Coordinates of C-alpha atoms in Angstrom, one line a residue:
X13 CA -20.2 -16.8 53.4
X14 CA -18.6 -15.6 50.2
X15 CA -16.2 -12.6 50.4
X16 CA -14.8 -10.5 47.6
X17 CA -11.2 -10.5 46.3
X18 CA -10.5 -7.1 47.9
X19 CA -11.2 -8.6 51.4
X20 CA -8.8 -11.4 50.7
X21 CA -6.1 -8.9 49.7
X22 CA -6.7 -7.0 53.0
X23 CA -6.5 -10.2 55.0
X24 CA -3.2 -11.1 53.3
X25 CA -1.6 -7.8 54.1
X26 CA -2.8 -8.0 57.7
X27 CA -1.1 -11.4 58.3
X28 CA 2.2 -10.6 56.5
X29 CA 5.2 -11.7 58.6
X30 CA 3.0 -13.4 61.2
X31 CA 3.4 -17.0 62.4
X32 CA 2.4 -19.6 59.7
X33 CA -0.8 -20.8 61.5
X34 CA -2.3 -17.3 60.7
X35 CA -2.8 -18.6 57.1
X36 CA -5.6 -20.8 58.5
X37 CA -7.9 -17.8 58.7
X38 CA -7.9 -17.5 54.9
X39 CA -10.0 -20.5 54.4
X40 CA -13.2 -19.6 52.5
X41 CA -14.6 -18.6 49.2
X42 CA -13.7 -15.3 47.4
X43 CA -15.3 -13.7 44.3
X44 CA -13.0 -12.6 41.6
X45 CA -13.9 -11.0 38.3
X46 CA -14.7 -14.1 36.2
X47 CA -14.5 -16.8 38.9
X48 CA -14.7 -17.9 42.5
X49 CA -11.6 -18.9 44.4
X50 CA -12.0 -21.4 47.2
X51 CA -9.3 -22.0 49.8
X52 CA -10.4 -25.5 51.0
X53 CA -7.6 -26.6 53.2
X54 CA -4.5 -24.8 54.5
X55 CA -1.3 -26.7 55.2
X56 CA 0.1 -26.7 58.7
X57 CA 3.6 -25.4 57.8
X58 CA 5.6 -24.7 54.6
X59 CA 7.1 -28.2 54.6
X60 CA 3.8 -30.0 54.8
X61 CA 1.6 -31.1 51.8
X62 CA 0.5 -28.0 49.9
X63 CA -2.8 -26.3 50.5
X64 CA -5.9 -27.4 48.6
X65 CA -7.6 -24.7 46.4
X66 CA -10.3 -24.8 43.8
X67 CA -11.5 -22.3 41.1
X68 CA -15.1 -22.3 39.9
X69 CA -16.0 -20.6 36.6
X70 CA -19.8 -20.3 35.9
X71 CA -20.8 -21.5 32.4
X72 CA -21.7 -17.9 31.4
X73 CA -18.1 -16.8 32.0
X74 CA -16.5 -20.0 30.7
X75 CA -18.5 -20.0 27.5
X76 CA -18.0 -23.5 26.3
X77 CA -20.7 -24.9 24.0
X78 CA -23.2 -26.9 25.9
X79 CA -22.9 -29.8 23.4
X80 CA -19.3 -30.3 24.6
X81 CA -20.4 -31.6 28.0
X82 CA -23.9 -33.0 27.3
X83 CA -23.0 -36.7 27.3
X84 CA -20.7 -38.3 29.9
X85 CA -18.0 -39.2 27.4
X86 CA -18.0 -35.7 26.0
X87 CA -17.9 -34.2 29.5
X88 CA -15.0 -36.4 30.6
X89 CA -13.0 -35.6 27.4
X90 CA -13.5 -31.8 28.0
X91 CA -12.6 -32.2 31.7
X92 CA -9.4 -34.0 30.7
X93 CA -8.5 -31.4 28.1
X94 CA -9.1 -28.5 30.6
X95 CA -7.0 -30.2 33.3
X96 CA -4.1 -30.5 30.9
X97 CA -4.4 -26.9 29.8
X98 CA -4.7 -25.6 33.4
X99 CA -1.7 -27.7 34.3
X100 CA 0.4 -26.3 31.4
X101 CA -0.5 -22.8 32.5
X102 CA 0.3 -23.5 36.2
X103 CA 3.6 -25.0 35.2
X104 CA 4.8 -21.6 34.0
X105 CA 4.3 -20.1 37.5
X106 CA 5.3 -23.1 39.7
X107 CA 8.0 -22.0 42.2
X108 CA 8.0 -18.4 40.8
X109 CA 6.9 -17.3 44.3
X110 CA 9.9 -17.8 46.6
X111 CA 10.2 -19.2 50.2
X112 CA 11.0 -22.2 52.3
X113 CA 9.9 -25.8 51.8
X114 CA 7.1 -26.1 49.3
X115 CA 6.5 -22.4 49.1
X116 CA 5.4 -21.3 45.6
X117 CA 4.5 -24.8 44.3
X118 CA 1.4 -24.9 42.1
X119 CA 0.5 -28.5 41.3
X120 CA -2.3 -30.0 39.2
X121 CA -3.1 -33.6 38.4
X122 CA -0.5 -34.9 35.9
X123 CA -2.5 -36.7 33.2
X124 CA -1.0 -39.6 31.3
X125 CA -2.0 -40.9 27.9
X126 CA -5.4 -42.2 29.0
X127 CA -8.5 -40.0 29.4
X128 CA -9.9 -40.6 32.9
X129 CA -12.6 -39.0 35.0
X130 CA -10.8 -37.1 37.8
X131 CA -11.8 -34.8 40.7
X132 CA -9.1 -32.4 39.4
X133 CA -11.7 -30.9 37.0
X134 CA -15.5 -31.3 37.3
X135 CA -18.1 -29.9 35.0
X136 CA -21.6 -29.6 36.5
X137 CA -24.8 -28.0 35.3
X138 CA -23.6 -24.7 36.9
X139 CA -20.1 -24.4 35.7
X140 CA -16.5 -25.7 35.7
X141 CA -14.5 -26.4 38.9
X142 CA -10.7 -27.0 38.8
X143 CA -8.9 -28.3 41.9
X144 CA -5.2 -28.0 42.6
X145 CA -2.5 -27.5 45.2
X146 CA -0.6 -24.4 46.2
X147 CA 2.4 -24.1 48.6
X148 CA 1.7 -21.1 50.7
X149 CA 4.9 -19.1 50.9
X150 CA 6.9 -18.5 54.1
X151 CA 10.4 -17.5 55.2
X152 CA 11.2 -20.2 57.7
X153 CA 7.8 -20.4 59.4
X154 CA 7.0 -16.7 59.0
X155 CA 4.3 -15.9 56.5
X156 CA 5.4 -14.2 53.3
X157 CA 2.0 -12.8 52.2
X158 CA 3.5 -10.7 49.4
X159 CA 4.5 -13.9 47.5
X160 CA 1.1 -15.5 48.1
X161 CA -0.6 -12.3 46.8
X162 CA 1.4 -12.8 43.6
X163 CA 0.1 -16.4 43.2
X164 CA -3.6 -15.5 44.0
X165 CA -3.9 -12.2 42.2
X166 CA -1.4 -12.5 39.3
X167 CA -0.6 -16.2 38.5
X168 CA -4.0 -17.8 39.0
X169 CA -5.9 -15.2 37.0
X170 CA -3.5 -15.9 34.1
X171 CA -4.1 -19.6 34.5
X172 CA -7.9 -19.1 34.3
X173 CA -7.6 -16.8 31.3
X174 CA -5.3 -19.2 29.5
X175 CA -7.1 -22.5 30.2
X176 CA -10.8 -22.1 31.3
X177 CA -12.2 -19.3 29.2
X178 CA -13.4 -20.6 25.8
X179 CA -12.9 -17.3 24.1
X180 CA -9.2 -17.4 24.8
X181 CA -8.6 -21.0 23.6
X182 CA -7.9 -22.2 20.0
X183 CA -11.5 -23.3 19.2
X184 CA -10.4 -25.8 16.5
X185 CA -8.2 -27.7 19.1
X186 CA -11.0 -27.9 21.6
X187 CA -13.4 -29.0 18.8
X188 CA -10.9 -31.8 17.8
X189 CA -10.9 -33.1 21.4
X190 CA -14.7 -33.5 21.1
X191 CA -14.6 -35.0 17.7
X192 CA -12.1 -37.6 18.8
X193 CA -14.2 -38.5 21.9
X194 CA -17.3 -38.9 19.7
X195 CA -15.4 -41.1 17.2
X196 CA -14.0 -43.3 20.0
X197 CA -17.5 -43.6 21.5
X198 CA -18.8 -44.6 18.0
X199 CA -16.1 -47.4 17.7
X200 CA -17.2 -48.8 21.1
X201 CA -20.8 -48.9 19.9
X202 CA -19.8 -50.6 16.7
X203 CA -17.9 -53.3 18.6
X204 CA -21.1 -54.3 20.4
X205 CA -23.1 -54.2 17.1
X206 CA -20.7 -56.3 15.2
X207 CA -19.8 -58.8 17.9
X208 CA -16.2 -57.7 18.1
X209 CA -13.9 -57.7 21.1
X210 CA -11.4 -55.1 19.8
X211 CA -10.5 -52.8 16.9
X212 CA -7.0 -51.8 16.0
X213 CA -6.8 -49.1 13.3
X214 CA -4.5 -49.3 10.4
X215 CA -1.6 -46.8 11.0
X216 CA -1.8 -47.1 14.8
X217 CA 1.5 -46.9 16.7
X218 CA 1.6 -49.6 19.3
X219 CA 5.2 -49.7 20.6
X220 CA 6.0 -47.3 23.5
X221 CA 9.0 -45.0 23.8
X222 CA 10.6 -47.1 26.6
X223 CA 9.7 -49.4 29.6
X224 CA 9.2 -46.3 31.7
X225 CA 7.5 -44.0 29.2
X226 CA 4.0 -44.6 27.8
X227 CA 4.5 -42.2 24.9
X228 CA 4.6 -43.5 21.3
X229 CA 7.9 -44.8 20.0
X230 CA 9.3 -42.6 17.2
X231 CA 9.8 -44.3 13.8
X232 CA 7.8 -47.3 15.0
X233 CA 6.3 -49.7 12.4
X234 CA 2.7 -48.6 11.9
X235 CA 0.0 -51.3 12.4
X236 CA -1.5 -52.9 9.3
X237 CA -4.4 -55.3 9.5
X238 CA -4.4 -58.6 7.7
X239 CA -7.0 -58.3 4.8
X240 CA -8.9 -61.3 6.1
X241 CA -9.6 -59.5 9.4
X242 CA -10.0 -56.0 8.1
X243 CA -13.2 -54.1 8.9
X244 CA -14.2 -50.6 7.9
X245 CA -16.1 -48.3 10.2
X246 CA -17.8 -45.0 9.3
X247 CA -17.2 -42.6 12.1
X248 CA -19.1 -39.3 12.6
X249 CA -16.1 -37.0 12.3
X250 CA -13.1 -39.1 11.2
X251 CA -15.1 -40.6 8.4
X252 CA -14.2 -44.0 7.1
X253 CA -11.5 -45.9 9.0
X254 CA -10.2 -49.4 8.5
X255 CA -8.4 -51.8 10.8
X256 CA -8.3 -55.2 12.4
X257 CA -11.4 -56.4 14.1
X258 CA -11.0 -59.2 16.6
X259 CA -14.1 -61.4 16.8
X260 CA -15.5 -63.2 19.9
X261 CA -14.0 -66.6 20.7
X262 CA -10.4 -67.7 21.2
X263 CA -7.7 -65.7 19.5
X264 CA -4.0 -66.6 19.6
X265 CA -1.2 -64.2 19.0
X266 CA 1.9 -66.2 17.9
X267 CA 5.3 -65.3 16.5
X268 CA 9.0 -65.2 17.3
X269 CA 10.5 -63.4 20.2
X270 CA 10.8 -59.5 19.9
X271 CA 8.3 -59.4 16.9
X272 CA 5.5 -57.6 18.8
X273 CA 3.3 -60.2 20.4
X274 CA 3.3 -58.7 23.9
X275 CA 3.2 -55.2 22.4
X276 CA -0.1 -55.9 20.7
X277 CA -1.5 -57.5 23.8
X278 CA -0.4 -54.5 25.9
X279 CA -2.1 -52.1 23.5
X280 CA -5.3 -54.2 23.7
X281 CA -5.2 -54.2 27.5
X282 CA -5.0 -50.4 27.6
X283 CA -7.6 -50.1 24.9
X284 CA -10.2 -50.3 27.7
X285 CA -9.5 -46.6 28.0
X286 CA -9.7 -43.8 25.5
X287 CA -6.4 -42.2 24.6
X288 CA -5.5 -38.6 23.7
X289 CA -4.7 -37.4 20.2
X290 CA -1.1 -38.2 19.2
X291 CA -0.8 -41.2 21.4
X292 CA -0.8 -43.6 18.4
X293 CA -3.5 -45.8 20.1
X294 CA -6.4 -43.4 19.7
X295 CA -8.3 -46.0 17.7
X296 CA -7.1 -49.1 19.6
X297 CA -10.4 -49.9 21.3
X298 CA -11.1 -52.9 23.4
X299 CA -14.2 -54.3 25.1
X300 CA -14.3 -52.2 28.3
X301 CA -14.7 -55.3 30.5
X302 CA -11.5 -56.9 29.3
X303 CA -9.2 -58.2 32.0
X304 CA -5.5 -58.8 31.8
X305 CA -4.5 -61.6 34.2
X306 CA -1.5 -63.6 35.0
X307 CA 0.0 -66.0 37.6
X308 CA 0.5 -64.1 40.9
X309 CA 2.6 -66.2 43.2
X310 CA 2.1 -65.4 46.9
X311 CA -1.1 -63.5 46.6
X312 CA -3.9 -63.7 49.2
X313 CA -7.1 -65.5 48.2
X314 CA -10.3 -65.5 50.2
X315 CA -13.3 -67.7 49.7
X316 CA -13.0 -68.2 45.9
X317 CA -14.5 -71.2 44.1
X318 CA -11.6 -72.4 41.9
X319 CA -13.1 -75.9 41.4
X320 CA -13.5 -75.3 37.7
X321 CA -9.7 -75.5 37.5
X322 CA -8.5 -77.1 40.7
X323 CA -10.1 -80.1 42.5
X324 CA -9.4 -83.2 44.6
X325 CA -6.5 -81.8 46.6
X326 CA -4.7 -84.5 48.5
X327 CA -5.4 -82.9 51.8
X328 CA -9.1 -82.8 51.1
X329 CA -9.3 -79.0 51.1
X330 CA -12.5 -77.5 49.7
X331 CA -11.8 -75.7 46.4
X332 CA -15.4 -74.4 46.2
X333 CA -14.5 -72.0 49.0
X334 CA -10.8 -71.7 48.8
X335 CA -8.6 -69.4 50.9
X336 CA -4.9 -69.1 51.3
X337 CA -2.4 -66.4 52.4
X338 CA 0.2 -67.6 49.9
X339 CA -1.2 -68.9 46.6
X340 CA 0.9 -70.8 44.0
X341 CA 1.1 -69.6 40.4
X342 CA -1.6 -72.0 39.2
X343 CA -3.9 -71.4 42.1
X344 CA -3.6 -67.6 41.8
X345 CA -4.3 -67.7 38.1
X346 CA -7.3 -69.8 38.6
X347 CA -8.6 -67.4 41.3
X348 CA -7.9 -64.4 39.0
X349 CA -10.0 -65.9 36.3
X350 CA -12.9 -66.7 38.6
X351 CA -12.8 -63.3 40.3
X352 CA -12.7 -61.7 36.8
X353 CA -15.8 -63.5 35.7
X354 CA -17.5 -62.4 39.0
X355 CA -16.7 -58.8 38.1
X356 CA -18.5 -59.0 34.8
X357 CA -15.5 -59.7 32.5
X358 CA -16.2 -61.0 29.0
X359 CA -12.7 -61.0 27.7
X360 CA -9.5 -62.5 29.2
X361 CA -6.1 -61.2 28.1
X362 CA -3.3 -63.7 28.8
X363 CA 0.4 -63.8 28.0
X364 CA 2.0 -67.3 28.1
X365 CA 5.2 -65.7 29.5
X366 CA 3.5 -64.5 32.7
X367 CA 1.3 -67.6 33.2
X368 CA 1.9 -70.7 35.3
X369 CA 2.9 -73.5 32.8
X370 CA 1.1 -76.3 34.7
X371 CA -2.1 -74.2 34.7
X372 CA -2.0 -73.5 30.9
X373 CA -1.4 -77.0 29.5
X374 CA -0.3 -80.6 30.2
X375 CA 1.3 -82.4 27.3
X376 CA 0.5 -86.0 26.2
X377 CA 3.5 -87.6 27.9
X378 CA 2.8 -85.8 31.2
X379 CA -0.8 -87.0 31.0
X380 CA 0.3 -90.5 30.6
X381 CA 2.9 -90.4 33.4
X382 CA 0.7 -88.4 35.8
X383 CA -2.9 -89.5 35.2
X384 CA -5.9 -87.2 35.6
X385 CA -6.9 -89.0 38.8
X386 CA -3.6 -87.9 40.4
X387 CA -3.6 -84.3 39.0
X388 CA -5.8 -81.7 40.8
X389 CA -5.3 -79.1 38.1
X390 CA -7.6 -78.9 35.0
X391 CA -5.5 -76.8 32.6
X392 CA -7.0 -73.7 31.0
X393 CA -6.6 -75.4 27.6
X394 CA -9.4 -77.7 28.6
X395 CA -11.7 -75.0 29.8
X396 CA -11.2 -72.2 27.3
X397 CA -13.8 -73.4 24.8
X398 CA -16.5 -73.9 27.4
X399 CA -15.8 -70.5 28.9
X400 CA -16.6 -69.0 25.6
X401 CA -19.5 -71.2 24.5
X402 CA -21.2 -71.5 27.9
X403 CA -20.2 -68.3 29.7
X404 CA -19.6 -65.8 26.9
X405 CA -16.0 -65.3 28.1
X406 CA -13.6 -64.9 25.2
X407 CA -9.8 -65.2 25.3
X408 CA -6.9 -63.4 23.6
X409 CA -3.8 -65.4 24.3
X410 CA -0.1 -64.7 23.5
X411 CA 1.7 -68.0 22.8
X412 CA 5.3 -68.6 22.0
X413 CA 6.0 -72.2 22.9
X414 CA 2.8 -74.2 23.3
X415 CA 1.2 -75.4 20.1
X416 CA -1.7 -77.2 21.8
X417 CA -3.8 -74.0 21.7
X418 CA -3.8 -74.1 17.9
X419 CA -6.4 -76.9 18.1
X420 CA -9.0 -74.8 19.9
X421 CA -8.3 -71.3 18.4
X422 CA -10.9 -69.5 16.2
X423 CA -8.3 -67.0 15.0
X424 CA -4.5 -67.3 14.9
X425 CA -2.3 -64.2 14.3
X426 CA 1.4 -64.3 13.6
X427 CA 3.3 -61.2 14.5
X428 CA 6.3 -60.6 12.1
X429 CA 8.3 -57.4 12.6
X430 CA 5.3 -55.8 14.4
X431 CA 2.9 -56.7 11.5
X432 CA 0.1 -59.2 12.1
X433 CA -0.7 -62.0 9.6
X434 CA -3.7 -64.2 9.7
X435 CA -2.3 -67.8 9.6
X436 CA -5.5 -69.5 10.8
X437 CA -6.2 -71.5 7.6
X438 CA -2.5 -72.5 7.1
X439 CA -2.2 -73.6 10.8
X440 CA -5.5 -75.6 10.7
X441 CA -4.2 -77.4 7.6
X442 CA -1.2 -78.6 9.6
X443 CA -3.2 -79.9 12.6
X444 CA -4.0 -83.2 10.9
X445 CA -0.4 -84.1 11.2
X446 CA -0.5 -83.7 15.0
X447 CA -2.5 -85.6 17.6
X448 CA -5.1 -83.3 19.2
X449 CA -4.7 -82.9 22.9
X450 CA -7.7 -83.2 25.3
X451 CA -9.3 -79.8 24.9
X452 CA -12.4 -80.2 27.0
X453 CA -13.0 -81.3 30.6
X454 CA -16.2 -82.6 32.1
X455 CA -18.3 -80.9 34.8
X456 CA -18.2 -77.3 33.5
X457 CA -20.2 -75.1 36.0
X458 CA -19.7 -71.5 37.1
X459 CA -20.1 -70.8 40.8
X460 CA -23.6 -70.1 42.0
X461 CA -22.7 -69.0 45.5
X462 CA -22.4 -65.2 46.0
X463 CA -19.2 -64.4 47.7
X464 CA -19.2 -62.2 50.8
X465 CA -16.6 -60.0 52.3
X466 CA -16.4 -59.5 56.1
X467 CA -14.9 -56.3 57.4
X468 CA -13.2 -56.1 60.8
X469 CA -12.7 -53.0 62.9
X470 CA -12.3 -49.7 61.1
X471 CA -10.2 -48.3 64.0
X472 CA -6.6 -48.9 65.0
X473 CA -5.0 -48.8 68.5
X474 CA -1.8 -47.0 69.2
X475 CA 0.0 -45.7 72.3
X476 CA -1.0 -42.3 73.5
X477 CA 1.5 -39.5 73.2
X478 CA 2.7 -40.0 76.8
X479 CA 3.1 -43.7 76.3
X480 CA 1.0 -44.5 79.3
X481 CA -1.9 -46.2 77.6
X482 CA -3.7 -47.0 74.3
X483 CA -6.0 -44.8 72.3
X484 CA -8.2 -45.7 69.3
X485 CA -8.1 -43.7 66.0
X486 CA -9.7 -44.2 62.6
X487 CA -7.7 -46.1 60.0
X488 CA -5.4 -43.9 57.8
X489 CA -4.9 -44.5 54.1
X490 CA -1.7 -43.6 52.4
X491 CA -0.9 -44.2 48.7
X492 CA 2.7 -45.5 48.3
X493 CA 2.8 -45.7 44.5
X494 CA 0.6 -46.5 41.6
X495 CA 1.0 -50.2 42.6
X496 CA 0.3 -50.1 46.3
X497 CA -1.4 -48.3 49.2
X498 CA -1.4 -48.7 53.0
X499 CA -4.6 -48.9 55.1
X500 CA -3.7 -48.8 58.7
X501 CA -0.9 -51.3 59.1
X502 CA -1.8 -53.4 56.1
X503 CA -0.2 -52.8 52.7
X504 CA -2.1 -53.8 49.6
X505 CA 0.0 -54.9 46.6
X506 CA -1.6 -54.1 43.2
X507 CA 1.5 -54.4 41.0
X508 CA -0.1 -57.3 39.0
X509 CA -3.4 -55.4 38.5
X510 CA -1.8 -54.4 35.2
X511 CA -4.6 -52.2 33.8
X512 CA -4.3 -49.6 36.5
X513 CA -3.3 -46.5 34.4
X514 CA -2.8 -43.8 37.0
X515 CA -1.7 -43.3 40.7
X516 CA -4.9 -41.3 41.2
X517 CA -6.9 -44.5 40.4
X518 CA -5.0 -46.2 43.2
X519 CA -5.9 -43.3 45.5
X520 CA -9.6 -43.9 44.7
X521 CA -9.3 -47.7 45.4
X522 CA -7.8 -46.9 48.8
X523 CA -10.7 -44.5 49.5
X524 CA -13.2 -47.1 48.4
X525 CA -11.7 -49.8 50.7
X526 CA -11.5 -47.4 53.6
X527 CA -15.1 -46.2 53.0
X528 CA -16.3 -49.8 52.9
X529 CA -14.6 -50.7 56.1
X530 CA -16.2 -47.7 57.9
X531 CA -19.7 -48.4 56.4
X532 CA -19.7 -52.1 57.0
X533 CA -17.6 -52.4 60.2
X534 CA -18.1 -55.9 61.7
X535 CA -20.6 -56.9 58.9
X536 CA -20.5 -59.3 56.0
X537 CA -21.8 -58.1 52.6
X538 CA -21.9 -59.6 49.2
X539 CA -19.0 -58.4 47.1
X540 CA -21.1 -57.7 44.0
X541 CA -23.7 -55.8 46.1
X542 CA -20.9 -53.8 47.8
X543 CA -19.3 -52.7 44.5
X544 CA -22.7 -51.9 42.9
X545 CA -23.6 -49.7 45.9
X546 CA -20.3 -47.9 45.7
X547 CA -20.5 -47.3 42.0
X548 CA -24.1 -46.1 42.4
X549 CA -23.0 -43.6 45.1
X550 CA -20.3 -42.3 42.8
X551 CA -22.8 -41.9 40.0
X552 CA -25.2 -40.0 42.2
X553 CA -22.9 -37.9 44.4
X554 CA -19.6 -37.8 42.5
X555 CA -16.2 -39.4 42.8
X556 CA -15.2 -37.5 45.9
X557 CA -18.2 -38.9 47.9
X558 CA -16.1 -41.8 49.0
X559 CA -13.0 -39.8 49.9
X560 CA -13.8 -39.4 53.6
X561 CA -12.5 -35.8 53.3
X562 CA -14.2 -32.6 54.6
X563 CA -13.5 -31.1 51.2
X564 CA -13.2 -32.5 47.7
X565 CA -9.6 -33.6 47.1
X566 CA -8.0 -33.0 43.8
X567 CA -6.1 -36.3 43.3
X568 CA -8.7 -38.9 42.6
X569 CA -9.4 -40.7 39.3
X570 CA -12.1 -43.3 38.4
X571 CA -11.0 -46.9 38.2
X572 CA -13.0 -49.6 36.3
X573 CA -15.3 -52.1 38.0
X574 CA -12.7 -54.8 37.3
X575 CA -10.0 -52.9 39.3
X576 CA -12.4 -52.3 42.2
X577 CA -13.0 -56.0 42.4
X578 CA -9.3 -56.7 42.2
X579 CA -8.6 -54.4 45.1
X580 CA -11.2 -55.9 47.4
X581 CA -10.1 -59.4 46.4
X582 CA -6.5 -58.7 47.3
X583 CA -7.6 -57.3 50.6

């Protein structure tokens, strides 16, 4: 039942200087002048995780033009912009209210360079809802309601006025966010029409500030397309834009060390997401199914058909249904490719530096010394052409030491001081002087069997508080970093799932896995069916529908289908 702001003020004054648990009575929805404030969850003490709050502004008060959130890509761009604006306003008041522990904190999702759908801001047909966290103030464990009153009645109204009311915002800036989103959407549509895998605009800034910063490097060499690969697009708002178009097939990125090969590949792998204005990669757009993969020594593999690459093991193990707790580099890379194809990937992004050498190529001498009948591994060199021609899976590969791939490449780029040059014709002219390696292997066939995943118990046992017996409890999920989370006693390592852009995506992956365990406890289900069902549920009911929380949490962001598959496969 909704109450008004005056009733909240009276309740605050009534519990001033009481014990901290009295804050629990504030949970509810309160009507303010332009918006509704919802206190969704109250922390247990001032040192615990902050309380969860949300603000809902009806469209008639928010006043944003309807065309700014009509299509999904427009809505996501506006949500992202409003999250950043609300976070900037909240940052002015964080810790202005004083007290113990986390008293006075006002925290909002910290957005990176990518534009992601998040639970932090949600635009529906009724209005705009922003979710965030507030540390309810206390002195020790005694309520300081005077300080909380400042947050709720002074700081938050200022945040709403400065971030969520269109009339108070610079209209041109908001318009530019929409224009960029529409232009990026238009580029993605053009990729499909023209049979391109990626587009890198002239003038794009690809190098990043540092290894720990994703912001653009200052005074970096701007990208300039080779004339032979240059395409021109006509965008709805930007107008004409030119840049490098990468066609389907096998593309090599060669060049000396430190000349920008990996920098270009990293820009392409993050091009599956749209980027904010000023990032430098606003118009670096890649096929959104693209998958960056690598060797991953020690990873767990369950029931994967890797026979396309690995066969005839000396111990007679079946590679059509291969499982191991500790994969080698070549085995893990084979599994990563097959799992990627299963997830719907049509573009593989590979860097020679992070690949298993024996998986990528076997030179002529090695083939003569160790004959094919004695070698279980069919190198990627011998499968890449068939993957493209028979399975519509293209490859962009960074090479620095292996020239064998020049024989099968459709396009060869040389990076020279961060500038790409098309050396395809010159390189092909040289190939007559070198004996061609074996570049195709027999028996190309993609797996027909649909993989299933079996879920064990969704509960865990622990000693009771007296230590006299065991009790059951539901599995708990805890995000440890962007690269890992714990579900019960098992930790999932995602550090080599390199296209994860945000810790909140990892939170969502943990929620999806936990939800699946609870829904399919003791059952086997096809992996593709499972992921399809989860994505459909999110489409219908929203991202928070898989959170398992009694309220919608603020800290979730949408991962791609490829990352969802990667998470389940590593489980």
